[in-house]
Amino acid sequence: HMAQFLAMYGCTEDDFVAGLEWMKAAQEPNWFAYELCLKQIDFEYFVQMLRADLCLCCGKPFRAPGHVDPPRVTEDLPPPPPPPPE
């Protein structure tokens, strides 16, 4: 499931982990929601959120207005592809 998610957004596992580390280090408010989610959510619900293209921190679609993208780890990566049509 994660491989499909990462491929859809053109990032690596390292990018994903770096984004989480950045959120935690920056004390981002969404980090606390994400951490709570990890501690209390069951795996199937976690998978459903990924498949539904929902942010695990705020619950908004990743391309929704107001969703903040974390800084990119590697500047030479291409931008992520647009989300698939619904």
mmCIF file of C-alpha atoms in Angstrom:
data_model
loop_
_atom_site.group_PDB
_atom_site.id
_atom_site.type_symbol
_atom_site.label_atom_id
_atom_site.label_comp_id
_atom_site.label_asym_id
_atom_site.label_seq_id
_atom_site.Cartn_x
_atom_site.Cartn_y
_atom_site.Cartn_z
ATOM 1 C CA HIS A 1 0.000 0.000 0.000
ATOM 2 C CA MET A 2 2.776 2.414 0.840
ATOM 3 C CA ALA A 3 4.605 1.653 -2.397
ATOM 4 C CA GLN A 4 1.556 2.702 -4.425
ATOM 5 C CA PHE A 5 1.126 5.829 -2.307
ATOM 6 C CA LEU A 6 4.786 6.813 -2.698
ATOM 7 C CA ALA A 7 4.748 6.115 -6.436
ATOM 8 C CA MET A 8 1.601 8.190 -6.922
ATOM 9 C CA TYR A 9 3.310 11.225 -5.362
ATOM 10 C CA GLY A 10 6.747 10.588 -6.808
ATOM 11 C CA CYS A 11 8.563 10.313 -3.496
ATOM 12 C CA THR A 12 10.671 7.743 -1.741
ATOM 13 C CA GLU A 13 10.420 6.127 1.669
ATOM 14 C CA ASP A 14 13.248 8.451 2.726
ATOM 15 C CA ASP A 15 11.178 11.475 1.640
ATOM 16 C CA PHE A 16 8.210 10.195 3.641
ATOM 17 C CA VAL A 17 10.322 9.600 6.746
ATOM 18 C CA ALA A 18 12.031 12.990 6.351
ATOM 19 C CA GLY A 19 8.627 14.651 6.168
ATOM 20 C CA LEU A 20 7.568 12.959 9.400
ATOM 21 C CA GLU A 21 10.838 13.881 11.101
ATOM 22 C CA TRP A 22 10.436 17.488 9.935
ATOM 23 C CA MET A 23 6.885 17.639 11.311
ATOM 24 C CA LYS A 24 8.012 16.235 14.653
ATOM 25 C CA ALA A 25 11.077 18.495 14.958
ATOM 26 C CA ALA A 26 9.084 21.580 13.940
ATOM 27 C CA GLN A 27 6.374 20.737 16.477
ATOM 28 C CA GLU A 28 3.801 21.017 13.694
ATOM 29 C CA PRO A 29 0.259 20.838 15.093
ATOM 30 C CA ASN A 30 -0.521 18.127 12.553
ATOM 31 C CA TRP A 31 2.303 16.005 13.955
ATOM 32 C CA PHE A 32 0.415 15.516 17.191
ATOM 33 C CA ALA A 33 -2.684 14.393 15.286
ATOM 34 C CA TYR A 34 -0.558 12.020 13.212
ATOM 35 C CA GLU A 35 1.190 10.610 16.265
ATOM 36 C CA LEU A 36 -2.154 10.049 17.976
ATOM 37 C CA CYS A 37 -3.413 8.410 14.808
ATOM 38 C CA LEU A 38 -0.460 6.002 14.770
ATOM 39 C CA LYS A 39 -0.972 5.084 18.384
ATOM 40 C CA GLN A 40 -4.713 4.490 18.196
ATOM 41 C CA ILE A 41 -5.796 3.723 14.643
ATOM 42 C CA ASP A 42 -6.126 0.225 13.298
ATOM 43 C CA PHE A 43 -4.205 -0.758 10.191
ATOM 44 C CA GLU A 44 -7.237 -1.229 7.938
ATOM 45 C CA TYR A 45 -8.431 2.332 8.607
ATOM 46 C CA PHE A 46 -4.905 3.596 7.936
ATOM 47 C CA VAL A 47 -4.947 1.801 4.558
ATOM 48 C CA GLN A 48 -8.393 3.249 3.746
ATOM 49 C CA MET A 49 -7.083 6.792 4.353
ATOM 50 C CA LEU A 50 -4.114 6.197 2.044
ATOM 51 C CA ARG A 51 -6.324 4.727 -0.656
ATOM 52 C CA ALA A 52 -8.759 7.635 -0.334
ATOM 53 C CA ASP A 53 -5.846 10.084 -0.854
ATOM 54 C CA LEU A 54 -6.398 11.700 2.527
ATOM 55 C CA CYS A 55 -3.718 13.366 4.594
ATOM 56 C CA LEU A 56 -3.016 11.290 7.671
ATOM 57 C CA CYS A 57 -2.541 14.447 9.733
ATOM 58 C CA CYS A 58 -5.471 16.685 8.836
ATOM 59 C CA GLY A 59 -7.817 14.404 6.879
ATOM 60 C CA LYS A 60 -7.920 16.738 3.858
ATOM 61 C CA PRO A 61 -7.237 15.474 0.340
ATOM 62 C CA PHE A 62 -3.562 15.985 -0.465
ATOM 63 C CA ARG A 63 -4.316 18.441 -3.249
ATOM 64 C CA ALA A 64 -6.968 20.365 -1.297
ATOM 65 C CA PRO A 65 -6.573 24.142 -0.972
ATOM 66 C CA GLY A 66 -4.805 24.940 2.258
ATOM 67 C CA HIS A 67 -3.000 21.615 2.548
ATOM 68 C CA VAL A 68 0.621 22.399 3.307
ATOM 69 C CA ASP A 69 3.255 20.283 1.604
ATOM 70 C CA PRO A 70 6.347 19.564 3.720
ATOM 71 C CA PRO A 71 9.668 20.743 2.310
ATOM 72 C CA ARG A 72 11.170 18.405 -0.260
ATOM 73 C CA VAL A 73 14.189 16.466 0.884
ATOM 74 C CA THR A 74 15.945 16.396 -2.477
ATOM 75 C CA GLU A 75 15.620 19.371 -4.772
ATOM 76 C CA ASP A 76 16.409 17.385 -7.915
ATOM 77 C CA LEU A 77 13.313 15.190 -7.613
ATOM 78 C CA PRO A 78 10.593 15.860 -10.187
ATOM 79 C CA PRO A 79 7.339 17.308 -8.852
ATOM 80 C CA PRO A 80 4.699 14.734 -7.940
ATOM 81 C CA PRO A 81 2.249 13.766 -10.654
ATOM 82 C CA PRO A 82 -1.265 15.182 -10.500
ATOM 83 C CA PRO A 83 -3.814 13.026 -8.711
ATOM 84 C CA PRO A 84 -5.663 10.523 -10.876
ATOM 85 C CA PRO A 85 -9.045 11.633 -12.229
ATOM 86 C CA GLU A 86 -11.995 10.526 -10.189
#
